[in-house]
Amino acid sequence: MSKRAGFFNVSLDKIISNDQSFLDQARIRLLYYGLGIVFITLAALFSNIYYQHEPMLTYTALLMLVLTAVFFKILTYNGNWSIVSHGLLILATLVNLTNVYYTLQNVNIITIQLVILVIIFSFYMLGQTYGIFYSILNLIPVLVFLVIQYNDAYFIQHKPEELEQSTLIIAIFANFILLIYIHSHFYNAFYRNIQALRKTAEDQSDLNEKLESAIQKAEKSSQAKSEFLSVMSHEIRTPLNAVIGMSNLLLMSNPRHDQKENLEILKFSGTNLLAIVNDVLDFNKIESGKVVFENIAFNLPELMQSICGGQKIKSEEKGLQFKLDVDNTLTSKVLFGDPTRITQIIFNLVSNAIKFTKEGSVVVTTRVVEDRHNMITVNFSVKDTGIGIDQSNIDTIFEPFAQESITTTRQYGGTGLGLAIIKRLLELQGLKMHVNSVVGKGSEFTFNMEFPVSTEVYVPKIDNKLPFQANDTLSHLRMLIAEDNVVNVMLMKKLLSKWNITPTIAENGERAVQLVQYGNFDIILMDLQMPIMNGFDAAIEIRKMPDPRKANIPIIALTASALFDIRERVYNSGMNDYVSKPFKPEELLEKIQSLTITA
Ligand code: ADP
């Protein structure tokens, strides 16, 4: 707006620039050309009135002519349209009032035109507030004059001057031209503004399209990442299962002492690697929002016992005291929830507690904090006397792949995924983990979880199963194994040969269904991921067979362990049980025995 041009430079280009808004540019243009029209009109009026010998009107016209030139100069000097607009409006108001109350002592068409001009000009040029201000400043006196005139009241002793018809014509004509000009000018300005807005909207929608496609790309790549991870971990898990399975087999064949030690290391490392792969897969699944929580009946003390059983042995091997303290009120209660995920959370916390504690104790507590009969809130706590965590790192350790320090990685190993998984699993259920830790003294991880309580009373199962042992009765078992992986087949054959079982092999689900149709089997071990037809579909087909003996053959699914929601799918497709790969030989044997004896 305040670009200074040279004094004699009156070019419009000097005071207008694209930095100014459309409206401001329109205002400057309006003043620039409008002042030209006003100047020509006034010059015409002045010469017309001069010859009519009306002194007051002549002086007024002359003064206005000079002032118009001054305003034009101010405008072209620094482009300050606002000062010039105020100047013009004040001048118009003065002329209006002088005309009505002194010079003409009348309200004629020119007065009306002038008032309309002031109203339009003030609103367009200076906005609403000044628009109202100048409108009132011009309207009220005119109205007051009309009222006074109506009452025949005279209060000024001055003979009004008469306007000749030619003066009237010039003034009226010029005013109309100004009115038309202002409107057409602002119409154009608004029109251009609307076009610019439309263009902006088009640009915006172009941008939105680009953004949308970028988001889609990002989503696709994140999906590709998830799929890649899940395929990769499956691919890694398959040979890993073979490694662990082979170690199991070798351990079962009476190795020498030194061989046994090596095999134990091999098995331990394989199992460790498998846990890492499973963690990555599970984290990936949680991140992609594919976790569904189960709601099944279970007894918490029993669950805690089974989680902590192995951990107690591990901690005692390390010389640590281990204590599991479960609230007595929970003993007879049947709760509803997701025992698999609770196991995962507690197991991870206890593993960490043992891992990061050199001496002292690990205490696991479950306390009832609120009992409302049909709902119960339980506080879980895992406390250790280990290395502790620096207060500033408490948040970081819950981030994926984060460990407290590089020394942790070196000394204790791990992936830094455990706590990230726990945190997300709790968050998905609207829960929060709390950590209390002092470096060198120990840590306590706690969280509250709410469970619906069943009306039935828990009756502990009496385990009257005989300790498993491979006996000769199994040698007559006609077993079908549906498994596509050659190494796994070999592993199974070797394992089963220890129990004198010679299985029939189907390399995919479809083949398994065919073999069941034409042959007789006592039990089927069904891998789930197979080409042509997967294990679920094969089981469904078998269960649909017309011969009830075939339709009811016991089927044990062989699952890839990391998939937590697989259990439901296994049962839904009609299979009787499942074992997770890599399975413990005793576990498989136990399941085979229990199914073939009851069948
Ligand atoms: P990981 O155990 O594989 O390293 P986690 O996510 O389970 O991964 O733990 C992240 C980090 O949090 C650990 O590396 C360790 O620095 C710290 N941490 C977890 N639990 C404890 C604990 N009980 N005592 C001390 N530090 C712990």
Coordinates of C-alpha atoms and ligand atoms in Angstrom, one line a residue:
M1 CA 0.0 0.0 0.0
S2 CA 2.7 2.6 1.0
K3 CA 5.0 2.2 -2.0
R4 CA 6.5 5.6 -2.6
A5 CA 6.6 6.8 -6.2
G6 CA 8.4 9.9 -7.4
F7 CA 6.4 13.1 -6.8
F8 CA 5.6 13.6 -10.5
N9 CA 5.0 10.0 -11.2
V10 CA 1.2 9.4 -11.1
S11 CA 1.2 6.0 -12.7
L12 CA -1.2 3.4 -11.3
D13 CA 1.3 0.6 -11.6
K14 CA 3.5 2.2 -9.0
I15 CA 0.9 1.9 -6.3
I16 CA -0.6 -1.4 -7.1
S17 CA 1.0 -4.8 -6.6
N18 CA 0.1 -8.4 -6.5
D19 CA 1.0 -8.5 -2.8
Q20 CA -2.2 -6.6 -2.1
S21 CA -5.5 -8.4 -1.8
F22 CA -7.9 -8.3 -4.8
L23 CA -10.2 -6.0 -2.8
D24 CA -7.4 -3.5 -2.0
Q25 CA -6.3 -3.5 -5.6
A26 CA -9.9 -2.8 -6.6
R27 CA -10.1 0.0 -4.1
I28 CA -7.0 1.7 -5.4
R29 CA -8.2 1.4 -9.0
L30 CA -11.6 2.7 -8.1
L31 CA -10.1 5.8 -6.4
Y32 CA -7.6 6.3 -9.3
Y33 CA -10.2 6.4 -12.1
G34 CA -13.1 7.6 -9.8
L35 CA -11.1 10.8 -8.9
G36 CA -10.6 11.4 -12.6
I37 CA -14.3 11.2 -13.2
V38 CA -15.0 13.5 -10.2
F39 CA -12.3 16.0 -11.4
I40 CA -13.8 16.2 -14.9
T41 CA -17.4 16.6 -13.5
L42 CA -16.2 19.3 -11.1
A43 CA -14.4 21.2 -13.9
A44 CA -17.6 21.1 -15.9
L45 CA -19.8 22.2 -12.9
F46 CA -17.3 24.9 -12.1
S47 CA -17.4 26.5 -15.5
N48 CA -21.2 26.0 -15.7
I49 CA -21.8 27.7 -12.3
Y50 CA -19.2 30.4 -12.8
Y51 CA -21.3 31.9 -15.6
Q52 CA -24.5 31.7 -13.5
H53 CA -22.9 34.1 -10.9
E54 CA -23.7 31.9 -7.9
P55 CA -20.7 32.8 -5.7
M56 CA -21.2 30.1 -3.0
L57 CA -21.6 27.3 -5.4
T58 CA -18.7 28.5 -7.5
Y59 CA -16.4 28.6 -4.5
T60 CA -17.6 25.2 -3.4
A61 CA -17.0 23.7 -6.8
L62 CA -13.5 25.4 -7.0
L63 CA -12.5 24.2 -3.6
M64 CA -13.6 20.7 -4.4
L65 CA -11.8 20.8 -7.7
V66 CA -8.5 21.7 -5.9
L67 CA -9.1 19.1 -3.2
T68 CA -9.8 16.3 -5.7
A69 CA -6.4 17.1 -7.3
V70 CA -4.8 17.0 -3.9
F71 CA -6.4 13.6 -3.1
F72 CA -5.3 12.2 -6.4
K73 CA -1.7 13.4 -5.7
I74 CA -1.8 11.7 -2.2
L75 CA -3.1 8.5 -3.8
T76 CA -0.5 8.4 -6.5
Y77 CA 2.2 9.5 -4.1
N78 CA 2.0 6.6 -1.5
G79 CA -1.1 4.6 -2.5
N80 CA -2.8 5.3 0.8
W81 CA -6.4 4.6 -0.3
S82 CA -7.7 4.7 3.2
I83 CA -6.7 8.3 4.0
V84 CA -7.9 9.4 0.6
S85 CA -11.2 7.7 1.2
H86 CA -11.7 9.3 4.6
G87 CA -10.8 12.7 3.0
L88 CA -13.3 12.3 0.2
L89 CA -16.0 11.1 2.6
I90 CA -15.4 14.1 4.9
L91 CA -15.5 16.4 2.0
A92 CA -18.7 14.9 0.6
T93 CA -20.3 15.1 4.0
L94 CA -19.4 18.8 4.3
V95 CA -20.6 19.6 0.8
N96 CA -23.8 17.7 1.5
L97 CA -24.5 19.5 4.8
T98 CA -23.6 22.9 3.4
N99 CA -25.9 22.4 0.4
V100 CA -28.8 21.2 2.5
Y101 CA -28.5 23.7 5.4
Y102 CA -26.9 26.7 3.7
T103 CA -26.3 26.9 0.0
L104 CA -29.5 25.4 -1.4
Q105 CA -31.5 25.0 1.8
N106 CA -33.3 22.2 0.1
V107 CA -33.2 18.4 -0.4
N108 CA -33.1 17.7 -4.1
I109 CA -32.2 14.8 -6.3
I110 CA -28.5 15.7 -6.1
T111 CA -28.6 15.5 -2.3
I112 CA -30.2 12.1 -2.5
Q113 CA -27.6 10.9 -5.1
L114 CA -24.8 12.3 -2.9
V115 CA -26.1 10.5 0.2
I116 CA -26.3 7.2 -1.8
L117 CA -22.8 7.7 -3.2
V118 CA -21.5 8.3 0.4
I119 CA -23.2 5.1 1.7
I120 CA -21.9 2.9 -1.1
F121 CA -18.5 4.4 -1.2
S122 CA -17.9 4.3 2.5
F123 CA -19.0 0.6 2.8
Y124 CA -16.9 -0.6 -0.2
M125 CA -13.9 1.5 0.7
L126 CA -13.7 1.4 4.5
G127 CA -15.8 -1.6 5.6
Q128 CA -18.8 -1.9 7.7
T129 CA -18.0 0.3 10.8
Y130 CA -17.0 3.3 8.8
G131 CA -19.8 2.5 6.3
I132 CA -22.4 2.9 9.0
F133 CA -20.6 5.9 10.5
Y134 CA -20.6 8.0 7.3
S135 CA -24.0 6.8 6.3
I136 CA -25.5 8.1 9.6
L137 CA -23.4 11.3 9.4
N138 CA -25.0 12.1 6.0
L139 CA -28.5 10.7 6.5
I140 CA -29.5 12.1 9.9
P141 CA -29.0 15.8 9.0
V142 CA -30.9 15.3 5.8
L143 CA -33.8 13.7 7.6
V144 CA -33.7 16.4 10.3
F145 CA -33.8 19.1 7.6
L146 CA -36.8 17.4 6.0
V147 CA -38.6 17.3 9.3
I148 CA -37.8 21.0 10.0
Q149 CA -38.9 22.0 6.5
Y150 CA -42.1 20.0 6.9
N151 CA -42.8 22.1 10.0
D152 CA -42.1 25.4 8.0
A153 CA -39.3 26.3 10.4
Y154 CA -36.6 28.6 9.3
F155 CA -33.5 29.1 11.4
I156 CA -31.0 30.5 9.0
Q157 CA -31.2 34.0 7.5
H158 CA -29.7 33.4 4.1
K159 CA -31.3 33.5 0.7
P160 CA -31.0 30.0 -0.9
E161 CA -29.3 29.9 -4.3
E162 CA -31.2 28.5 -7.2
L163 CA -29.8 25.7 -9.4
E164 CA -30.1 26.1 -13.1
Q165 CA -31.4 23.1 -15.1
S166 CA -28.1 22.7 -17.0
T167 CA -26.2 22.4 -13.6
L168 CA -28.7 19.9 -12.4
I169 CA -28.3 17.9 -15.6
I170 CA -24.5 17.8 -15.3
A171 CA -24.6 16.9 -11.5
I172 CA -27.2 14.3 -11.8
F173 CA -25.6 12.7 -14.9
A174 CA -22.2 12.6 -13.3
N175 CA -23.5 11.2 -10.0
F176 CA -25.2 8.4 -11.9
I177 CA -22.1 7.7 -13.8
L178 CA -20.2 7.4 -10.5
L179 CA -22.8 5.1 -9.0
I180 CA -22.7 2.9 -12.1
Y181 CA -18.9 3.0 -12.1
I182 CA -18.5 2.0 -8.4
H183 CA -20.9 -0.9 -8.8
S184 CA -19.5 -2.2 -12.0
H185 CA -16.0 -1.9 -10.6
F186 CA -16.8 -3.8 -7.5
Y187 CA -18.8 -6.3 -9.3
N188 CA -15.7 -7.1 -11.4
A189 CA -13.5 -7.2 -8.3
F190 CA -15.9 -9.6 -6.5
Y191 CA -16.2 -11.7 -9.7
R192 CA -12.4 -12.0 -10.0
N193 CA -12.2 -12.8 -6.3
I194 CA -14.8 -15.6 -6.7
Q195 CA -12.9 -17.0 -9.7
A196 CA -9.7 -16.9 -7.6
L197 CA -11.5 -18.7 -4.8
R198 CA -12.7 -21.3 -7.3
K199 CA -9.2 -21.8 -8.6
T200 CA -8.0 -22.2 -5.0
A201 CA -10.7 -24.7 -4.4
E202 CA -9.6 -26.6 -7.5
D203 CA -6.0 -26.5 -6.4
Q204 CA -7.1 -27.7 -3.0
S205 CA -9.0 -30.6 -4.5
D206 CA -5.9 -31.5 -6.6
L207 CA -3.8 -31.4 -3.5
N208 CA -6.4 -33.5 -1.7
E209 CA -6.3 -36.1 -4.5
K210 CA -2.5 -36.2 -4.2
L211 CA -2.7 -36.5 -0.5
E212 CA -5.3 -39.3 -0.8
S213 CA -3.1 -41.2 -3.2
A214 CA 0.0 -40.7 -0.9
I215 CA -2.0 -42.0 2.1
Q216 CA -3.1 -45.0 0.0
K217 CA 0.5 -45.6 -1.0
A218 CA 1.6 -45.4 2.6
E219 CA -1.2 -47.8 3.7
K220 CA -0.3 -50.2 0.9
S221 CA 3.4 -50.1 1.9
S222 CA 2.6 -50.6 5.5
Q223 CA 0.3 -53.6 4.6
A224 CA 3.1 -54.9 2.4
K225 CA 5.5 -54.6 5.3
S226 CA 3.0 -56.5 7.6
E227 CA 2.6 -59.2 5.0
F228 CA 6.3 -59.4 4.4
L229 CA 7.0 -59.7 8.1
S230 CA 4.3 -62.4 8.5
V231 CA 5.5 -64.4 5.5
M232 CA 9.2 -64.0 6.5
S233 CA 8.5 -65.1 10.1
H234 CA 6.6 -68.1 8.8
E235 CA 9.4 -69.0 6.5
I236 CA 11.9 -68.6 9.4
R237 CA 9.7 -70.5 11.8
T238 CA 9.4 -73.6 9.6
P239 CA 13.1 -74.5 9.5
L240 CA 13.4 -73.4 13.1
N241 CA 10.7 -75.9 14.0
A242 CA 12.8 -78.5 12.3
V243 CA 15.9 -77.5 14.2
I244 CA 14.1 -77.6 17.6
G245 CA 12.3 -80.8 16.6
M246 CA 15.6 -82.5 15.6
S247 CA 17.2 -81.4 18.8
N248 CA 14.3 -83.0 20.7
L249 CA 14.7 -86.2 18.7
L250 CA 18.4 -86.4 19.3
L251 CA 17.9 -85.6 23.0
M252 CA 15.5 -88.6 23.1
S253 CA 18.0 -91.0 21.6
N254 CA 20.3 -91.3 24.7
P255 CA 23.1 -89.0 23.6
R256 CA 26.5 -88.9 25.3
H257 CA 26.9 -86.4 28.1
D258 CA 28.9 -83.9 26.0
Q259 CA 26.5 -84.3 23.1
K260 CA 23.6 -83.7 25.4
E261 CA 25.1 -80.4 26.6
N262 CA 25.5 -79.3 23.0
L263 CA 22.0 -80.4 22.1
E264 CA 20.6 -78.5 25.1
I265 CA 22.4 -75.3 23.8
L266 CA 21.1 -75.9 20.3
K267 CA 17.5 -76.4 21.6
F268 CA 17.8 -73.4 23.9
S269 CA 19.0 -71.1 21.1
G270 CA 16.4 -72.4 18.7
T271 CA 13.6 -71.8 21.2
N272 CA 15.0 -68.3 22.0
L273 CA 15.1 -67.4 18.3
L274 CA 11.6 -68.7 17.9
A275 CA 10.4 -66.5 20.7
I276 CA 11.9 -63.5 19.0
V277 CA 10.3 -64.3 15.7
N278 CA 7.0 -64.9 17.5
D279 CA 7.3 -61.5 19.2
V280 CA 8.0 -59.7 15.9
L281 CA 5.0 -61.4 14.4
D282 CA 2.7 -60.7 17.4
F283 CA 3.8 -57.1 17.5
N284 CA 3.1 -56.7 13.8
K285 CA -0.3 -58.2 14.3
I286 CA -1.1 -55.9 17.2
E287 CA 0.1 -52.9 15.2
S288 CA -2.1 -53.7 12.3
G289 CA -5.1 -53.9 14.7
K290 CA -5.8 -57.6 14.1
V291 CA -6.0 -58.6 17.7
V292 CA -9.3 -60.0 19.0
F293 CA -9.6 -60.7 22.7
E294 CA -11.2 -63.9 23.9
N295 CA -13.8 -64.1 26.6
I296 CA -13.7 -67.6 28.0
A297 CA -14.1 -69.0 31.5
F298 CA -11.0 -69.7 33.6
N299 CA -9.8 -69.8 37.1
L300 CA -7.1 -67.2 37.9
P301 CA -5.2 -69.0 40.7
E302 CA -4.9 -72.1 38.4
L303 CA -3.8 -69.9 35.5
M304 CA -1.2 -68.1 37.6
Q305 CA 0.2 -71.4 38.9
S306 CA 0.6 -72.7 35.4
I307 CA 2.3 -69.5 34.2
C308 CA 4.7 -69.4 37.1
G309 CA 5.5 -73.1 37.4
G310 CA 8.3 -73.1 34.9
Q311 CA 9.4 -69.6 35.9
K312 CA 9.8 -70.7 39.6
I313 CA 12.2 -73.4 38.5
K314 CA 14.1 -70.9 36.3
S315 CA 14.5 -68.3 39.0
E316 CA 15.5 -70.9 41.6
E317 CA 18.1 -72.2 39.2
K318 CA 19.5 -68.6 39.2
G319 CA 19.5 -68.6 43.1
L320 CA 16.5 -66.2 43.4
Q321 CA 13.6 -66.6 45.7
F322 CA 10.3 -66.9 43.9
K323 CA 7.0 -66.2 45.5
L324 CA 3.5 -66.4 43.9
D325 CA 0.9 -64.8 46.1
V326 CA -2.7 -65.2 44.9
D327 CA -5.7 -63.6 46.7
N328 CA -7.7 -66.4 48.5
T329 CA -11.0 -64.9 47.4
L330 CA -10.1 -65.9 43.8
T331 CA -9.7 -69.6 44.6
S332 CA -13.3 -70.6 44.0
K333 CA -14.2 -68.0 41.3
V334 CA -14.7 -68.6 37.6
L335 CA -13.8 -65.5 35.7
F336 CA -14.3 -64.5 32.0
G337 CA -11.4 -63.1 30.0
D338 CA -8.5 -63.9 27.8
P339 CA -6.2 -66.3 29.6
T340 CA -3.8 -66.6 26.7
R341 CA -3.1 -62.8 26.7
I342 CA -2.9 -62.7 30.5
T343 CA -0.3 -65.5 30.3
Q344 CA 1.6 -63.6 27.7
I345 CA 1.7 -60.4 29.8
I346 CA 2.6 -62.1 33.1
F347 CA 5.0 -64.5 31.5
N348 CA 6.9 -61.6 29.9
L349 CA 7.0 -59.5 33.1
V350 CA 8.2 -62.5 35.1
S351 CA 10.8 -63.4 32.5
N352 CA 12.1 -59.8 32.6
A353 CA 12.1 -59.8 36.4
I354 CA 14.2 -63.0 36.5
K355 CA 16.5 -61.8 33.6
F356 CA 17.3 -58.4 35.3
T357 CA 17.7 -59.7 38.9
K358 CA 21.1 -61.1 40.0
E359 CA 20.1 -61.8 43.6
G360 CA 17.1 -61.4 45.9
S361 CA 13.6 -62.3 44.9
V362 CA 10.8 -62.2 42.4
V363 CA 7.3 -61.8 43.8
V364 CA 4.2 -62.2 41.7
T365 CA 1.0 -61.0 43.4
T366 CA -2.7 -60.9 42.4
R367 CA -5.0 -58.9 44.8
V368 CA -8.7 -58.3 44.5
V369 CA -9.1 -54.5 44.7
E370 CA -12.8 -54.4 44.1
D371 CA -15.5 -57.2 44.3
R372 CA -18.9 -56.3 43.0
H373 CA -20.1 -59.9 42.9
N374 CA -20.7 -60.0 39.1
M375 CA -17.6 -57.9 38.4
I376 CA -14.2 -58.1 40.0
T377 CA -11.1 -55.9 39.7
V378 CA -7.8 -57.6 40.2
N379 CA -4.4 -55.9 40.7
F380 CA -1.5 -57.8 39.2
S381 CA 2.0 -57.1 40.4
V382 CA 5.5 -58.4 39.4
K383 CA 8.2 -57.2 41.8
D384 CA 11.9 -57.9 41.7
T385 CA 15.1 -56.8 43.5
G386 CA 17.0 -56.4 40.3
I387 CA 19.0 -53.7 38.5
G388 CA 16.1 -51.2 38.4
I389 CA 15.3 -48.7 35.7
D390 CA 16.3 -45.0 35.6
Q391 CA 13.2 -42.8 36.0
S392 CA 14.0 -41.0 32.8
N393 CA 13.9 -44.2 30.8
I394 CA 10.5 -45.5 32.1
D395 CA 8.6 -44.3 29.1
T396 CA 11.3 -45.4 26.6
I397 CA 11.3 -49.0 27.6
F398 CA 7.7 -49.4 26.4
E399 CA 8.7 -48.3 22.9
P400 CA 9.1 -51.1 20.4
F401 CA 12.7 -52.3 20.0
A402 CA 13.8 -50.1 22.9
Q403 CA 16.0 -51.2 25.7
E404 CA 17.3 -49.2 28.6
S405 CA 20.8 -48.9 27.3
I406 CA 23.2 -50.5 24.9
T407 CA 24.7 -52.4 27.8
T408 CA 21.4 -54.1 28.4
T409 CA 21.5 -55.4 24.9
R410 CA 25.0 -56.7 25.3
Q411 CA 24.5 -58.2 28.8
Y412 CA 21.0 -59.5 28.6
G413 CA 20.1 -59.8 24.9
G414 CA 16.4 -59.5 23.9
T415 CA 14.7 -57.5 21.3
G416 CA 13.0 -54.8 23.3
L417 CA 9.6 -55.9 22.1
G418 CA 8.2 -57.6 25.2
L419 CA 7.1 -54.5 27.0
A420 CA 5.9 -52.8 23.8
I421 CA 3.6 -55.8 23.2
I422 CA 2.3 -55.7 26.8
K423 CA 1.7 -52.0 26.7
R424 CA -0.4 -52.3 23.5
L425 CA -2.3 -55.4 24.7
L426 CA -3.3 -53.5 27.9
E427 CA -4.1 -50.3 26.0
L428 CA -6.4 -52.2 23.6
Q429 CA -8.4 -53.2 26.7
G430 CA -8.3 -49.6 28.0
L431 CA -5.7 -50.5 30.7
K432 CA -2.4 -48.9 31.8
M433 CA 0.8 -50.3 33.1
H434 CA 2.4 -48.6 36.1
V435 CA 6.1 -48.9 36.9
N436 CA 7.9 -48.2 40.2
S437 CA 11.6 -48.6 40.0
V438 CA 14.7 -47.6 41.8
V439 CA 18.1 -48.1 40.1
G440 CA 20.0 -50.8 42.0
K441 CA 17.1 -51.7 44.2
G442 CA 14.5 -53.2 41.9
S443 CA 11.3 -52.7 39.9
E444 CA 7.6 -53.3 40.3
F445 CA 5.2 -53.5 37.3
T446 CA 1.5 -53.3 38.2
F447 CA -1.8 -53.1 36.4
N448 CA -5.5 -53.5 37.2
M449 CA -7.8 -55.7 35.1
E450 CA -11.5 -56.1 35.4
F451 CA -13.3 -59.5 34.9
P452 CA -16.9 -60.5 34.8
V453 CA -17.5 -63.3 37.4
S454 CA -19.5 -66.4 36.6
T455 CA -22.2 -67.6 39.0
E456 CA -20.8 -71.1 39.1
V457 CA -18.2 -72.1 41.6
Y458 CA -14.9 -73.4 40.5
V459 CA -14.2 -77.1 41.0
P460 CA -10.5 -78.0 40.6
K461 CA -10.0 -80.6 37.9
I462 CA -8.5 -83.9 39.3
D463 CA -5.7 -84.9 37.1
N464 CA -6.2 -88.7 37.0
K465 CA -4.4 -89.2 33.7
L466 CA -1.7 -91.8 33.8
P467 CA 1.8 -90.5 33.2
F468 CA 2.3 -90.8 29.5
Q469 CA 4.4 -93.6 28.2
A470 CA 4.7 -94.9 24.7
N471 CA 3.4 -98.4 24.7
D472 CA 2.9 -100.9 22.1
T473 CA -0.8 -100.3 21.7
L474 CA 0.2 -97.3 19.5
S475 CA 1.9 -99.4 17.0
H476 CA -1.5 -100.4 15.5
L477 CA -2.6 -96.8 15.2
R478 CA -3.5 -95.9 11.6
M479 CA -2.3 -92.3 11.4
L480 CA -2.7 -89.8 8.6
I481 CA -0.4 -86.8 8.6
A482 CA -1.4 -83.9 6.3
E483 CA 1.8 -81.9 5.9
D484 CA 3.4 -80.2 2.9
N485 CA 6.8 -79.5 4.4
V486 CA 9.3 -82.3 3.6
V487 CA 11.5 -81.6 6.6
N488 CA 8.6 -81.6 8.9
V489 CA 7.4 -84.9 7.5
M490 CA 10.7 -86.4 8.0
L491 CA 10.8 -85.1 11.6
M492 CA 7.3 -86.5 12.3
K493 CA 8.2 -89.8 10.9
K494 CA 11.3 -90.1 13.0
L495 CA 9.4 -89.1 16.1
L496 CA 6.6 -91.4 15.5
S497 CA 8.9 -94.3 14.8
K498 CA 10.0 -94.0 18.4
W499 CA 6.4 -94.9 19.3
N500 CA 6.2 -97.6 16.6
I501 CA 3.8 -95.6 14.5
T502 CA 4.1 -95.7 10.7
P503 CA 2.0 -92.8 9.4
T504 CA 0.5 -92.2 5.9
I505 CA 1.4 -88.9 4.4
A506 CA -0.8 -86.5 2.5
E507 CA 1.0 -83.5 1.0
N508 CA -2.0 -81.2 1.0
G509 CA -5.5 -80.9 2.4
E510 CA -7.2 -82.2 -0.8
R511 CA -5.1 -85.3 -0.8
A512 CA -5.9 -85.9 2.9
V513 CA -9.6 -85.7 2.2
Q514 CA -9.2 -88.2 -0.7
L515 CA -7.1 -90.6 1.5
V516 CA -9.8 -90.5 4.3
Q517 CA -12.5 -91.2 1.7
Y518 CA -10.8 -94.4 0.4
G519 CA -8.8 -95.5 3.5
N520 CA -9.4 -96.1 7.2
F521 CA -7.6 -94.1 9.8
D522 CA -7.7 -93.8 13.6
I523 CA -6.3 -90.3 13.9
I524 CA -5.2 -87.4 11.7
L525 CA -2.5 -84.8 12.4
M526 CA -3.4 -81.8 10.2
D527 CA -1.0 -79.0 9.3
L528 CA -3.0 -75.8 8.8
Q529 CA -1.1 -73.9 6.1
M530 CA -0.9 -76.1 3.0
P531 CA -1.1 -75.6 -0.7
I532 CA -4.2 -76.4 -2.8
M533 CA -6.4 -76.9 0.4
N534 CA -5.5 -75.7 3.8
G535 CA -6.0 -77.7 7.0
F536 CA -9.2 -75.9 8.1
D537 CA -11.0 -76.6 4.8
A538 CA -9.8 -80.2 4.8
A539 CA -11.2 -80.7 8.3
I540 CA -14.5 -79.2 7.3
E541 CA -14.7 -81.6 4.3
I542 CA -13.9 -84.6 6.5
R543 CA -16.5 -83.7 9.1
K544 CA -19.1 -83.5 6.2
M545 CA -18.5 -87.1 5.1
P546 CA -21.6 -89.4 5.1
D547 CA -19.8 -92.3 6.9
P548 CA -20.0 -91.3 10.6
R549 CA -16.9 -93.2 11.4
K550 CA -14.9 -91.1 9.0
A551 CA -16.7 -87.9 9.8
N552 CA -15.7 -88.4 13.4
I553 CA -12.0 -89.3 13.1
P554 CA -10.1 -87.4 15.8
I555 CA -8.1 -84.5 14.2
I556 CA -5.2 -82.8 15.9
A557 CA -4.2 -79.5 14.3
L558 CA -0.5 -78.6 14.0
T559 CA -0.4 -74.9 14.4
A560 CA 2.3 -72.3 13.9
S561 CA 2.5 -71.2 17.5
A562 CA 2.6 -67.4 17.3
L563 CA -1.0 -67.1 16.0
F564 CA -3.0 -66.6 19.2
D565 CA -6.5 -66.5 17.6
I566 CA -6.0 -69.8 15.8
R567 CA -7.5 -71.9 18.6
E568 CA -11.1 -70.7 17.9
R569 CA -10.7 -71.4 14.2
V570 CA -9.3 -74.8 14.9
Y571 CA -12.4 -75.7 17.0
N572 CA -14.8 -74.0 14.6
S573 CA -13.6 -76.2 11.7
G574 CA -14.4 -79.3 13.7
M575 CA -10.9 -80.3 14.8
N576 CA -10.6 -81.9 18.3
D577 CA -7.4 -80.4 19.6
Y578 CA -4.2 -78.7 18.5
V579 CA -0.5 -78.7 19.3
S580 CA 1.8 -75.7 18.6
K581 CA 4.9 -76.2 16.5
P582 CA 7.5 -76.9 17.7
F583 CA 5.6 -79.2 20.0
K584 CA 7.0 -81.1 22.9
P585 CA 7.0 -84.9 22.0
E586 CA 5.3 -85.7 25.3
E587 CA 2.5 -83.2 24.7
L588 CA 1.7 -84.7 21.3
L589 CA 1.9 -88.2 22.6
E590 CA -0.5 -87.4 25.4
K591 CA -3.0 -85.9 23.0
I592 CA -2.8 -88.8 20.7
Q593 CA -3.3 -91.2 23.5
S594 CA -6.3 -89.4 25.0
L595 CA -8.0 -89.0 21.7
T596 CA -7.5 -92.5 20.5
I597 CA -8.5 -94.1 23.8
T598 CA -11.7 -92.1 24.1
A599 CA -12.5 -92.5 20.3
Ligands
ADP1 P1 13.7 -57.1 26.2 O1 13.5 -57.8 27.5 O2 13.7 -58.0 25.1 O3 14.9 -56.3 26.2 P2 11.4 -55.6 26.9 O4 10.5 -54.7 26.1 O5 10.8 -56.7 27.7 O6 12.5 -56.1 26.0 O7 12.1 -54.6 27.9 C1 12.7 -53.4 27.5 C2 13.7 -53.0 28.4 O8 13.2 -52.6 29.7 C3 14.8 -54.0 28.8 O9 15.7 -54.1 27.8 C4 15.3 -53.4 30.1 O10 16.3 -52.4 29.8 C5 14.1 -52.8 30.7 N1 13.4 -53.7 31.7 C6 12.3 -54.4 31.5 N2 11.9 -55.1 32.7 C7 12.9 -54.8 33.6 C8 13.1 -55.1 35.0 N3 12.3 -56.0 35.6 N4 14.2 -54.6 35.6 C9 15.0 -53.8 34.9 N5 14.9 -53.4 33.7 C10 13.8 -53.9 33.0

